[in-house]
């Protein structure tokens, strides 16, 4: 079984603080990242630059600190290794290579991720996005249904970015499920979001628009309700003492369970409306597998 070698890049640009990623629709119908075979005595960087220029007509600056190699079997039975770098758009107007590429898009992360056809390409794009978050993000809001894994991710994210973490549960609750007033809570949150950098973990719809309007990056946990219910059951069983909340969970309240099961239906429309009203970088997590990929990378 022979080996083939290709190189390419996750190409991005920044517009009004939002990261946009280049996705190609190939003539064969699938959506992909720019890449191509190494020719003659080319280096990997030279191949990536040439392929991007040939396929898109764009010039980019390659960041070699990021290099992700994927491997898969091609139609002839050979194994292809593809190394992706990150390329920041420098200049040029998009012109697709008609022989191979039918359309070229610059899309925000979520749309680019969903557009890509192959899981390995999605994995590369996700890792590149996390790499860029560390460079460009200063204010990160982590929102979504209780039990989805927000606090779990936030602990890794604060170590990864060196940005201070604030848990909304710790700001709202005290003692044995006593809490401050809504006015006090909103004022507390307002003091945090005025800071130059922060990671805020928690949904709390009362102050959601307050945080979304100031965040440059939003990580939205959009998992099935039953997955979140099982997450809460797991932490009740194994993690009764939590550093993100002063109260100790002992049982799963029925009303709370119903809230989680109906979270998507009751909250998604408002969340999507806020995303349109306050555009920012959005990473939507829809599965536990995707969460694991993120954790594994930033660890």
PDB file of C-alpha atoms in Angstrom:
ATOM      1  CA  UNK A   1       0.000   0.000   0.000  1.00  0.00           C
ATOM      2  CA  UNK A   2       1.579   3.278  -1.180  1.00  0.00           C
ATOM      3  CA  UNK A   3       1.553   6.621   0.592  1.00  0.00           C
ATOM      4  CA  UNK A   4       0.496   9.941  -0.923  1.00  0.00           C
ATOM      5  CA  UNK A   5       1.263  13.357   0.557  1.00  0.00           C
ATOM      6  CA  UNK A   6      -0.786  16.546   0.319  1.00  0.00           C
ATOM      7  CA  UNK A   7      -0.669  19.889   2.110  1.00  0.00           C
ATOM      8  CA  UNK A   8      -3.101  22.729   2.599  1.00  0.00           C
ATOM      9  CA  UNK A   9      -4.342  25.231   5.128  1.00  0.00           C
ATOM     10  CA  UNK A  10      -7.308  26.428   7.096  1.00  0.00           C
ATOM     11  CA  UNK A  11      -7.578  29.891   5.525  1.00  0.00           C
ATOM     12  CA  UNK A  12      -9.242  32.631   7.549  1.00  0.00           C
ATOM     13  CA  UNK A  13      -9.836  36.362   7.611  1.00  0.00           C
ATOM     14  CA  UNK A  14     -11.150  38.727  10.272  1.00  0.00           C
ATOM     15  CA  UNK A  15     -13.972  41.195   9.671  1.00  0.00           C
ATOM     16  CA  UNK A  16     -15.252  43.342  12.554  1.00  0.00           C
ATOM     17  CA  UNK A  17     -13.690  40.943  15.033  1.00  0.00           C
ATOM     18  CA  UNK A  18     -15.373  37.860  13.542  1.00  0.00           C
ATOM     19  CA  UNK A  19     -13.339  34.990  12.100  1.00  0.00           C
ATOM     20  CA  UNK A  20     -14.383  33.761   8.655  1.00  0.00           C
ATOM     21  CA  UNK A  21     -13.073  30.505   7.165  1.00  0.00           C
ATOM     22  CA  UNK A  22     -12.571  29.590   3.518  1.00  0.00           C
ATOM     23  CA  UNK A  23     -14.531  26.567   2.308  1.00  0.00           C
ATOM     24  CA  UNK A  24     -14.440  25.187  -1.240  1.00  0.00           C
ATOM     25  CA  UNK A  25     -17.235  23.390  -3.057  1.00  0.00           C
ATOM     26  CA  UNK A  26     -15.462  20.936  -5.340  1.00  0.00           C
ATOM     27  CA  UNK A  27     -16.740  20.009  -8.796  1.00  0.00           C
ATOM     28  CA  UNK A  28     -17.366  16.489  -7.479  1.00  0.00           C
ATOM     29  CA  UNK A  29     -19.952  17.960  -5.096  1.00  0.00           C
ATOM     30  CA  UNK A  30     -18.274  17.780  -1.694  1.00  0.00           C
ATOM     31  CA  UNK A  31     -17.120  20.714   0.476  1.00  0.00           C
ATOM     32  CA  UNK A  32     -13.497  20.818   1.513  1.00  0.00           C
ATOM     33  CA  UNK A  33     -10.512  22.850   2.732  1.00  0.00           C
ATOM     34  CA  UNK A  34      -7.888  23.929   0.164  1.00  0.00           C
ATOM     35  CA  UNK A  35      -5.137  21.343  -0.309  1.00  0.00           C
ATOM     36  CA  UNK A  36      -3.158  19.458  -2.946  1.00  0.00           C
ATOM     37  CA  UNK A  37      -0.326  17.065  -3.715  1.00  0.00           C
ATOM     38  CA  UNK A  38       3.295  17.876  -2.953  1.00  0.00           C
ATOM     39  CA  UNK A  39       5.160  18.341  -6.233  1.00  0.00           C
ATOM     40  CA  UNK A  40       8.856  17.726  -7.015  1.00  0.00           C
ATOM     41  CA  UNK A  41      11.077  19.034  -4.213  1.00  0.00           C
ATOM     42  CA  UNK A  42       8.524  21.358  -2.623  1.00  0.00           C
ATOM     43  CA  UNK A  43       8.419  21.896   1.107  1.00  0.00           C
ATOM     44  CA  UNK A  44       5.079  21.425   2.852  1.00  0.00           C
ATOM     45  CA  UNK A  45       4.688  25.203   3.203  1.00  0.00           C
ATOM     46  CA  UNK A  46       5.436  25.780  -0.484  1.00  0.00           C
ATOM     47  CA  UNK A  47       2.814  23.200  -1.436  1.00  0.00           C
ATOM     48  CA  UNK A  48       0.185  24.787   0.819  1.00  0.00           C
ATOM     49  CA  UNK A  49       0.851  28.287  -0.572  1.00  0.00           C
ATOM     50  CA  UNK A  50       0.823  27.091  -4.194  1.00  0.00           C
ATOM     51  CA  UNK A  51      -2.366  25.093  -3.807  1.00  0.00           C
ATOM     52  CA  UNK A  52      -4.192  27.965  -2.108  1.00  0.00           C
ATOM     53  CA  UNK A  53      -3.091  30.340  -4.870  1.00  0.00           C
ATOM     54  CA  UNK A  54      -4.069  27.924  -7.647  1.00  0.00           C
ATOM     55  CA  UNK A  55      -7.454  27.027  -6.192  1.00  0.00           C
ATOM     56  CA  UNK A  56      -8.543  30.424  -4.833  1.00  0.00           C
ATOM     57  CA  UNK A  57      -6.217  33.122  -6.287  1.00  0.00           C
ATOM     58  CA  UNK A  58      -5.564  34.343  -2.735  1.00  0.00           C
ATOM     59  CA  UNK A  59      -2.281  35.092  -0.992  1.00  0.00           C
ATOM     60  CA  UNK A  60      -2.023  34.060   2.651  1.00  0.00           C
ATOM     61  CA  UNK A  61       0.466  34.174   5.491  1.00  0.00           C
ATOM     62  CA  UNK A  62       1.133  30.684   6.839  1.00  0.00           C
ATOM     63  CA  UNK A  63       1.298  30.094  10.596  1.00  0.00           C
ATOM     64  CA  UNK A  64       3.511  27.043  11.041  1.00  0.00           C
ATOM     65  CA  UNK A  65       2.847  26.856  14.796  1.00  0.00           C
ATOM     66  CA  UNK A  66      -0.320  24.985  13.865  1.00  0.00           C
ATOM     67  CA  UNK A  67       0.132  21.772  11.864  1.00  0.00           C
ATOM     68  CA  UNK A  68      -2.498  19.038  11.854  1.00  0.00           C
ATOM     69  CA  UNK A  69      -2.070  15.858   9.795  1.00  0.00           C
ATOM     70  CA  UNK A  70      -4.969  13.595   8.865  1.00  0.00           C
ATOM     71  CA  UNK A  71      -4.753  10.249   7.067  1.00  0.00           C
ATOM     72  CA  UNK A  72      -7.322   8.356   5.022  1.00  0.00           C
ATOM     73  CA  UNK A  73      -7.606   5.779   2.265  1.00  0.00           C
ATOM     74  CA  UNK A  74      -8.197   7.055  -1.269  1.00  0.00           C
ATOM     75  CA  UNK A  75      -9.958   5.327  -4.162  1.00  0.00           C
ATOM     76  CA  UNK A  76      -6.842   3.626  -5.497  1.00  0.00           C
ATOM     77  CA  UNK A  77      -6.253   1.948  -2.136  1.00  0.00           C
ATOM     78  CA  UNK A  78      -3.361   4.219  -1.201  1.00  0.00           C
ATOM     79  CA  UNK A  79      -3.147   6.076   2.104  1.00  0.00           C
ATOM     80  CA  UNK A  80      -3.105   9.854   1.819  1.00  0.00           C
ATOM     81  CA  UNK A  81      -1.516  12.007   4.531  1.00  0.00           C
ATOM     82  CA  UNK A  82      -2.673  15.621   4.466  1.00  0.00           C
ATOM     83  CA  UNK A  83      -0.970  18.262   6.607  1.00  0.00           C
ATOM     84  CA  UNK A  84      -2.947  21.435   7.246  1.00  0.00           C
ATOM     85  CA  UNK A  85      -1.467  24.695   8.485  1.00  0.00           C
ATOM     86  CA  UNK A  86      -3.312  27.920   9.251  1.00  0.00           C
ATOM     87  CA  UNK A  87      -3.250  30.651   6.626  1.00  0.00           C
ATOM     88  CA  UNK A  88      -4.333  34.234   7.269  1.00  0.00           C
ATOM     89  CA  UNK A  89      -5.755  36.016   4.228  1.00  0.00           C
ATOM     90  CA  UNK A  90      -3.340  38.681   2.986  1.00  0.00           C
ATOM     91  CA  UNK A  91      -4.579  39.916  -0.393  1.00  0.00           C
ATOM     92  CA  UNK A  92      -6.173  38.980  -3.691  1.00  0.00           C
ATOM     93  CA  UNK A  93      -9.693  38.530  -5.028  1.00  0.00           C
ATOM     94  CA  UNK A  94     -11.327  35.123  -5.006  1.00  0.00           C
ATOM     95  CA  UNK A  95     -11.179  33.299  -8.315  1.00  0.00           C
ATOM     96  CA  UNK A  96     -11.888  29.590  -8.237  1.00  0.00           C
ATOM     97  CA  UNK A  97      -9.842  27.072 -10.201  1.00  0.00           C
ATOM     98  CA  UNK A  98     -12.620  25.982 -12.572  1.00  0.00           C
ATOM     99  CA  UNK A  99     -11.043  22.601 -13.272  1.00  0.00           C
ATOM    100  CA  UNK A 100     -11.531  21.487  -9.639  1.00  0.00           C
ATOM    101  CA  UNK A 101     -13.476  24.096  -7.646  1.00  0.00           C
ATOM    102  CA  UNK A 102     -17.009  25.291  -8.422  1.00  0.00           C
ATOM    103  CA  UNK A 103     -17.547  27.775  -5.561  1.00  0.00           C
ATOM    104  CA  UNK A 104     -15.598  29.393  -2.712  1.00  0.00           C
ATOM    105  CA  UNK A 105     -17.073  30.766   0.512  1.00  0.00           C
ATOM    106  CA  UNK A 106     -15.792  32.704   3.531  1.00  0.00           C
ATOM    107  CA  UNK A 107     -18.092  31.637   6.367  1.00  0.00           C
ATOM    108  CA  UNK A 108     -18.202  32.104  10.167  1.00  0.00           C
ATOM    109  CA  UNK A 109     -17.084  29.016  12.070  1.00  0.00           C
ATOM    110  CA  UNK A 110     -20.424  27.316  12.756  1.00  0.00           C
ATOM    111  CA  UNK A 111     -21.565  27.625   9.146  1.00  0.00           C
ATOM    112  CA  UNK A 112     -18.176  26.537   7.802  1.00  0.00           C
ATOM    113  CA  UNK A 113     -18.092  23.538  10.151  1.00  0.00           C
ATOM    114  CA  UNK A 114     -21.571  22.405   9.130  1.00  0.00           C
ATOM    115  CA  UNK A 115     -20.783  22.936   5.434  1.00  0.00           C
ATOM    116  CA  UNK A 116     -17.750  20.624   5.349  1.00  0.00           C
ATOM    117  CA  UNK A 117     -18.518  17.127   4.049  1.00  0.00           C
ATOM    118  CA  UNK A 118     -15.927  14.942   5.768  1.00  0.00           C
ATOM    119  CA  UNK A 119     -15.544  14.443   9.558  1.00  0.00           C
ATOM    120  CA  UNK A 120     -11.727  14.680   9.396  1.00  0.00           C
ATOM    121  CA  UNK A 121     -11.962  18.111   7.737  1.00  0.00           C
ATOM    122  CA  UNK A 122     -14.413  19.196  10.448  1.00  0.00           C
ATOM    123  CA  UNK A 123     -11.934  18.023  13.083  1.00  0.00           C
ATOM    124  CA  UNK A 124      -9.113  20.063  11.500  1.00  0.00           C
ATOM    125  CA  UNK A 125     -11.297  23.181  11.299  1.00  0.00           C
ATOM    126  CA  UNK A 126     -12.379  22.780  14.936  1.00  0.00           C
ATOM    127  CA  UNK A 127      -8.773  22.513  16.141  1.00  0.00           C
ATOM    128  CA  UNK A 128      -7.744  25.518  14.045  1.00  0.00           C
ATOM    129  CA  UNK A 129     -10.623  27.526  15.517  1.00  0.00           C
ATOM    130  CA  UNK A 130      -9.620  26.632  19.067  1.00  0.00           C
ATOM    131  CA  UNK A 131      -6.041  27.642  18.235  1.00  0.00           C
ATOM    132  CA  UNK A 132      -7.277  31.035  16.986  1.00  0.00           C
ATOM    133  CA  UNK A 133      -9.586  31.532  19.981  1.00  0.00           C
ATOM    134  CA  UNK A 134      -6.492  31.549  22.172  1.00  0.00           C
ATOM    135  CA  UNK A 135      -5.037  34.346  20.046  1.00  0.00           C
ATOM    136  CA  UNK A 136      -8.063  36.545  19.444  1.00  0.00           C
ATOM    137  CA  UNK A 137     -10.639  35.942  22.197  1.00  0.00           C
ATOM    138  CA  UNK A 138     -10.705  38.015  25.376  1.00  0.00           C
ATOM    139  CA  UNK A 139     -14.361  37.803  26.425  1.00  0.00           C
ATOM    140  CA  UNK A 140     -15.914  34.333  26.244  1.00  0.00           C
ATOM    141  CA  UNK A 141     -19.495  33.510  27.249  1.00  0.00           C
ATOM    142  CA  UNK A 142     -20.330  29.825  27.760  1.00  0.00           C
ATOM    143  CA  UNK A 143     -24.088  29.313  27.596  1.00  0.00           C
ATOM    144  CA  UNK A 144     -26.639  26.531  27.214  1.00  0.00           C
ATOM    145  CA  UNK A 145     -28.684  23.981  29.102  1.00  0.00           C
ATOM    146  CA  UNK A 146     -27.760  22.910  32.654  1.00  0.00           C
ATOM    147  CA  UNK A 147     -25.972  19.553  32.743  1.00  0.00           C
ATOM    148  CA  UNK A 148     -24.512  19.965  29.258  1.00  0.00           C
ATOM    149  CA  UNK A 149     -20.874  20.357  30.357  1.00  0.00           C
ATOM    150  CA  UNK A 150     -20.407  24.140  30.454  1.00  0.00           C
ATOM    151  CA  UNK A 151     -18.533  24.244  33.774  1.00  0.00           C
ATOM    152  CA  UNK A 152     -16.472  21.193  32.820  1.00  0.00           C
ATOM    153  CA  UNK A 153     -15.247  22.890  29.624  1.00  0.00           C
ATOM    154  CA  UNK A 154     -14.765  26.262  31.304  1.00  0.00           C
ATOM    155  CA  UNK A 155     -12.170  24.854  33.714  1.00  0.00           C
ATOM    156  CA  UNK A 156     -10.027  23.628  30.842  1.00  0.00           C
ATOM    157  CA  UNK A 157     -10.626  26.809  28.850  1.00  0.00           C
ATOM    158  CA  UNK A 158      -9.401  29.117  31.607  1.00  0.00           C
ATOM    159  CA  UNK A 159      -6.139  27.148  31.842  1.00  0.00           C
ATOM    160  CA  UNK A 160      -5.800  27.102  28.056  1.00  0.00           C
ATOM    161  CA  UNK A 161      -6.326  30.853  27.571  1.00  0.00           C
ATOM    162  CA  UNK A 162      -5.088  32.185  30.942  1.00  0.00           C
ATOM    163  CA  UNK A 163      -8.305  34.234  31.135  1.00  0.00           C
ATOM    164  CA  UNK A 164     -10.037  34.489  34.510  1.00  0.00           C
ATOM    165  CA  UNK A 165     -13.141  32.318  34.918  1.00  0.00           C
ATOM    166  CA  UNK A 166     -16.402  33.407  36.555  1.00  0.00           C
ATOM    167  CA  UNK A 167     -19.153  30.878  37.382  1.00  0.00           C
ATOM    168  CA  UNK A 168     -22.594  32.519  37.413  1.00  0.00           C
ATOM    169  CA  UNK A 169     -23.866  29.939  39.908  1.00  0.00           C
ATOM    170  CA  UNK A 170     -21.290  31.153  42.429  1.00  0.00           C
ATOM    171  CA  UNK A 171     -22.350  34.739  41.820  1.00  0.00           C
ATOM    172  CA  UNK A 172     -26.086  34.035  42.233  1.00  0.00           C
ATOM    173  CA  UNK A 173     -26.387  31.314  44.886  1.00  0.00           C
ATOM    174  CA  UNK A 174     -25.162  31.190  48.463  1.00  0.00           C
ATOM    175  CA  UNK A 175     -25.729  28.818  51.374  1.00  0.00           C
ATOM    176  CA  UNK A 176     -28.265  26.061  50.832  1.00  0.00           C
ATOM    177  CA  UNK A 177     -30.019  27.343  47.704  1.00  0.00           C
ATOM    178  CA  UNK A 178     -30.458  30.897  48.899  1.00  0.00           C
ATOM    179  CA  UNK A 179     -29.773  33.526  46.258  1.00  0.00           C
ATOM    180  CA  UNK A 180     -29.329  37.244  45.796  1.00  0.00           C
ATOM    181  CA  UNK A 181     -31.954  39.417  44.086  1.00  0.00           C
ATOM    182  CA  UNK A 182     -32.134  39.647  40.315  1.00  0.00           C
ATOM    183  CA  UNK A 183     -31.083  43.309  40.479  1.00  0.00           C
ATOM    184  CA  UNK A 184     -28.008  42.458  42.574  1.00  0.00           C
ATOM    185  CA  UNK A 185     -27.163  39.649  40.196  1.00  0.00           C
ATOM    186  CA  UNK A 186     -27.375  41.828  37.075  1.00  0.00           C
ATOM    187  CA  UNK A 187     -25.181  44.446  38.763  1.00  0.00           C
ATOM    188  CA  UNK A 188     -22.604  41.784  39.671  1.00  0.00           C
ATOM    189  CA  UNK A 189     -22.511  40.505  36.101  1.00  0.00           C
ATOM    190  CA  UNK A 190     -22.205  44.052  34.785  1.00  0.00           C
ATOM    191  CA  UNK A 191     -19.060  44.623  36.849  1.00  0.00           C
ATOM    192  CA  UNK A 192     -17.484  41.503  35.392  1.00  0.00           C
ATOM    193  CA  UNK A 193     -18.278  42.258  31.741  1.00  0.00           C
ATOM    194  CA  UNK A 194     -16.688  45.701  32.076  1.00  0.00           C
ATOM    195  CA  UNK A 195     -13.339  43.987  32.662  1.00  0.00           C
ATOM    196  CA  UNK A 196     -10.915  43.708  29.701  1.00  0.00           C
ATOM    197  CA  UNK A 197     -11.093  39.896  29.678  1.00  0.00           C
ATOM    198  CA  UNK A 198     -13.264  37.149  31.139  1.00  0.00           C
ATOM    199  CA  UNK A 199     -14.744  33.703  30.716  1.00  0.00           C
ATOM    200  CA  UNK A 200     -18.282  33.547  32.099  1.00  0.00           C
ATOM    201  CA  UNK A 201     -19.849  30.112  32.596  1.00  0.00           C
ATOM    202  CA  UNK A 202     -23.622  29.853  32.939  1.00  0.00           C
ATOM    203  CA  UNK A 203     -26.852  30.523  31.092  1.00  0.00           C
ATOM    204  CA  UNK A 204     -29.127  32.582  33.393  1.00  0.00           C
ATOM    205  CA  UNK A 205     -31.536  34.096  30.893  1.00  0.00           C
ATOM    206  CA  UNK A 206     -31.968  37.210  33.088  1.00  0.00           C
ATOM    207  CA  UNK A 207     -28.520  38.468  32.094  1.00  0.00           C
ATOM    208  CA  UNK A 208     -28.058  36.572  28.826  1.00  0.00           C
ATOM    209  CA  UNK A 209     -28.328  39.546  26.465  1.00  0.00           C
ATOM    210  CA  UNK A 210     -26.068  41.494  28.825  1.00  0.00           C
ATOM    211  CA  UNK A 211     -23.258  38.960  28.296  1.00  0.00           C
ATOM    212  CA  UNK A 212     -23.892  38.126  24.642  1.00  0.00           C
ATOM    213  CA  UNK A 213     -23.715  41.820  23.725  1.00  0.00           C
ATOM    214  CA  UNK A 214     -20.203  42.115  25.211  1.00  0.00           C
ATOM    215  CA  UNK A 215     -18.699  38.729  24.326  1.00  0.00           C
ATOM    216  CA  UNK A 216     -16.348  38.349  21.367  1.00  0.00           C
ATOM    217  CA  UNK A 217     -16.740  34.557  21.510  1.00  0.00           C
ATOM    218  CA  UNK A 218     -19.735  32.467  22.521  1.00  0.00           C
ATOM    219  CA  UNK A 219     -19.642  28.742  23.170  1.00  0.00           C
ATOM    220  CA  UNK A 220     -23.206  27.468  22.992  1.00  0.00           C
ATOM    221  CA  UNK A 221     -24.058  24.007  24.357  1.00  0.00           C
ATOM    222  CA  UNK A 222     -26.986  22.831  22.230  1.00  0.00           C
ATOM    223  CA  UNK A 223     -27.235  19.209  23.341  1.00  0.00           C
ATOM    224  CA  UNK A 224     -30.398  17.057  23.538  1.00  0.00           C
ATOM    225  CA  UNK A 225     -32.339  17.545  26.765  1.00  0.00           C
ATOM    226  CA  UNK A 226     -32.026  13.908  27.830  1.00  0.00           C
ATOM    227  CA  UNK A 227     -28.233  14.149  27.515  1.00  0.00           C
ATOM    228  CA  UNK A 228     -28.272  17.111  29.913  1.00  0.00           C
ATOM    229  CA  UNK A 229     -30.567  15.303  32.366  1.00  0.00           C
ATOM    230  CA  UNK A 230     -28.152  12.394  32.406  1.00  0.00           C
ATOM    231  CA  UNK A 231     -25.292  14.843  32.960  1.00  0.00           C
ATOM    232  CA  UNK A 232     -26.964  16.221  36.098  1.00  0.00           C
ATOM    233  CA  UNK A 233     -27.718  12.693  37.344  1.00  0.00           C
ATOM    234  CA  UNK A 234     -24.056  11.804  36.871  1.00  0.00           C
ATOM    235  CA  UNK A 235     -22.767  14.785  38.837  1.00  0.00           C
ATOM    236  CA  UNK A 236     -25.283  14.172  41.649  1.00  0.00           C
ATOM    237  CA  UNK A 237     -24.052  10.601  41.899  1.00  0.00           C
ATOM    238  CA  UNK A 238     -20.299  11.251  41.678  1.00  0.00           C
ATOM    239  CA  UNK A 239     -19.593  14.950  42.282  1.00  0.00           C
ATOM    240  CA  UNK A 240     -21.744  16.317  45.086  1.00  0.00           C
ATOM    241  CA  UNK A 241     -19.244  19.079  45.949  1.00  0.00           C
ATOM    242  CA  UNK A 242     -18.724  21.536  43.097  1.00  0.00           C
ATOM    243  CA  UNK A 243     -16.321  24.463  42.816  1.00  0.00           C
ATOM    244  CA  UNK A 244     -18.680  26.208  40.362  1.00  0.00           C
ATOM    245  CA  UNK A 245     -21.647  26.263  42.765  1.00  0.00           C
ATOM    246  CA  UNK A 246     -21.932  26.677  46.547  1.00  0.00           C
ATOM    247  CA  UNK A 247     -24.996  24.439  46.852  1.00  0.00           C
ATOM    248  CA  UNK A 248     -24.836  20.663  47.134  1.00  0.00           C
ATOM    249  CA  UNK A 249     -27.124  18.771  44.741  1.00  0.00           C
ATOM    250  CA  UNK A 250     -28.651  15.700  46.359  1.00  0.00           C
ATOM    251  CA  UNK A 251     -31.638  14.904  44.187  1.00  0.00           C
ATOM    252  CA  UNK A 252     -32.930  15.827  40.741  1.00  0.00           C
ATOM    253  CA  UNK A 253     -35.898  18.142  41.091  1.00  0.00           C
ATOM    254  CA  UNK A 254     -38.731  17.212  38.698  1.00  0.00           C
ATOM    255  CA  UNK A 255     -39.305  20.821  37.641  1.00  0.00           C
ATOM    256  CA  UNK A 256     -35.578  21.169  36.889  1.00  0.00           C
ATOM    257  CA  UNK A 257     -35.678  17.966  34.815  1.00  0.00           C
ATOM    258  CA  UNK A 258     -38.604  19.246  32.738  1.00  0.00           C
ATOM    259  CA  UNK A 259     -36.746  22.539  32.260  1.00  0.00           C
ATOM    260  CA  UNK A 260     -33.776  20.660  30.760  1.00  0.00           C
ATOM    261  CA  UNK A 261     -35.937  18.461  28.536  1.00  0.00           C
ATOM    262  CA  UNK A 262     -37.688  21.549  27.129  1.00  0.00           C
ATOM    263  CA  UNK A 263     -34.633  23.823  27.091  1.00  0.00           C
ATOM    264  CA  UNK A 264     -34.058  23.752  23.342  1.00  0.00           C
ATOM    265  CA  UNK A 265     -37.698  24.438  22.489  1.00  0.00           C
ATOM    266  CA  UNK A 266     -38.049  27.247  25.036  1.00  0.00           C
ATOM    267  CA  UNK A 267     -34.687  28.965  24.592  1.00  0.00           C
ATOM    268  CA  UNK A 268     -33.294  28.378  21.112  1.00  0.00           C
ATOM    269  CA  UNK A 269     -35.371  31.049  19.325  1.00  0.00           C
ATOM    270  CA  UNK A 270     -34.235  33.768  21.749  1.00  0.00           C
ATOM    271  CA  UNK A 271     -30.621  32.628  21.603  1.00  0.00           C
ATOM    272  CA  UNK A 272     -30.572  32.680  17.791  1.00  0.00           C
ATOM    273  CA  UNK A 273     -32.187  36.120  17.816  1.00  0.00           C
ATOM    274  CA  UNK A 274     -29.445  37.393  20.153  1.00  0.00           C
ATOM    275  CA  UNK A 275     -26.756  35.925  17.878  1.00  0.00           C
ATOM    276  CA  UNK A 276     -28.180  37.938  14.976  1.00  0.00           C
ATOM    277  CA  UNK A 277     -28.523  41.082  17.075  1.00  0.00           C
ATOM    278  CA  UNK A 278     -24.993  40.866  18.497  1.00  0.00           C
ATOM    279  CA  UNK A 279     -22.745  39.095  15.934  1.00  0.00           C
ATOM    280  CA  UNK A 280     -19.700  37.380  17.406  1.00  0.00           C
ATOM    281  CA  UNK A 281     -17.660  34.201  17.042  1.00  0.00           C
ATOM    282  CA  UNK A 282     -19.967  31.283  17.862  1.00  0.00           C
ATOM    283  CA  UNK A 283     -18.997  27.676  18.528  1.00  0.00           C
ATOM    284  CA  UNK A 284     -22.056  25.442  18.908  1.00  0.00           C
ATOM    285  CA  UNK A 285     -21.502  22.114  20.657  1.00  0.00           C
ATOM    286  CA  UNK A 286     -24.151  19.560  19.707  1.00  0.00           C
ATOM    287  CA  UNK A 287     -22.684  16.254  20.889  1.00  0.00           C
ATOM    288  CA  UNK A 288     -20.602  14.857  23.733  1.00  0.00           C
ATOM    289  CA  UNK A 289     -18.166  13.572  21.123  1.00  0.00           C
ATOM    290  CA  UNK A 290     -17.568  17.104  19.865  1.00  0.00           C
ATOM    291  CA  UNK A 291     -17.036  18.259  23.464  1.00  0.00           C
ATOM    292  CA  UNK A 292     -14.485  15.477  23.970  1.00  0.00           C
ATOM    293  CA  UNK A 293     -12.593  16.582  20.843  1.00  0.00           C
ATOM    294  CA  UNK A 294     -12.415  20.114  22.223  1.00  0.00           C
ATOM    295  CA  UNK A 295     -11.276  18.989  25.666  1.00  0.00           C
ATOM    296  CA  UNK A 296      -8.647  16.643  24.201  1.00  0.00           C
ATOM    297  CA  UNK A 297      -7.188  19.448  22.096  1.00  0.00           C
ATOM    298  CA  UNK A 298      -7.057  22.211  24.702  1.00  0.00           C
ATOM    299  CA  UNK A 299      -5.730  19.838  27.382  1.00  0.00           C
TER     300      UNK A 299
END
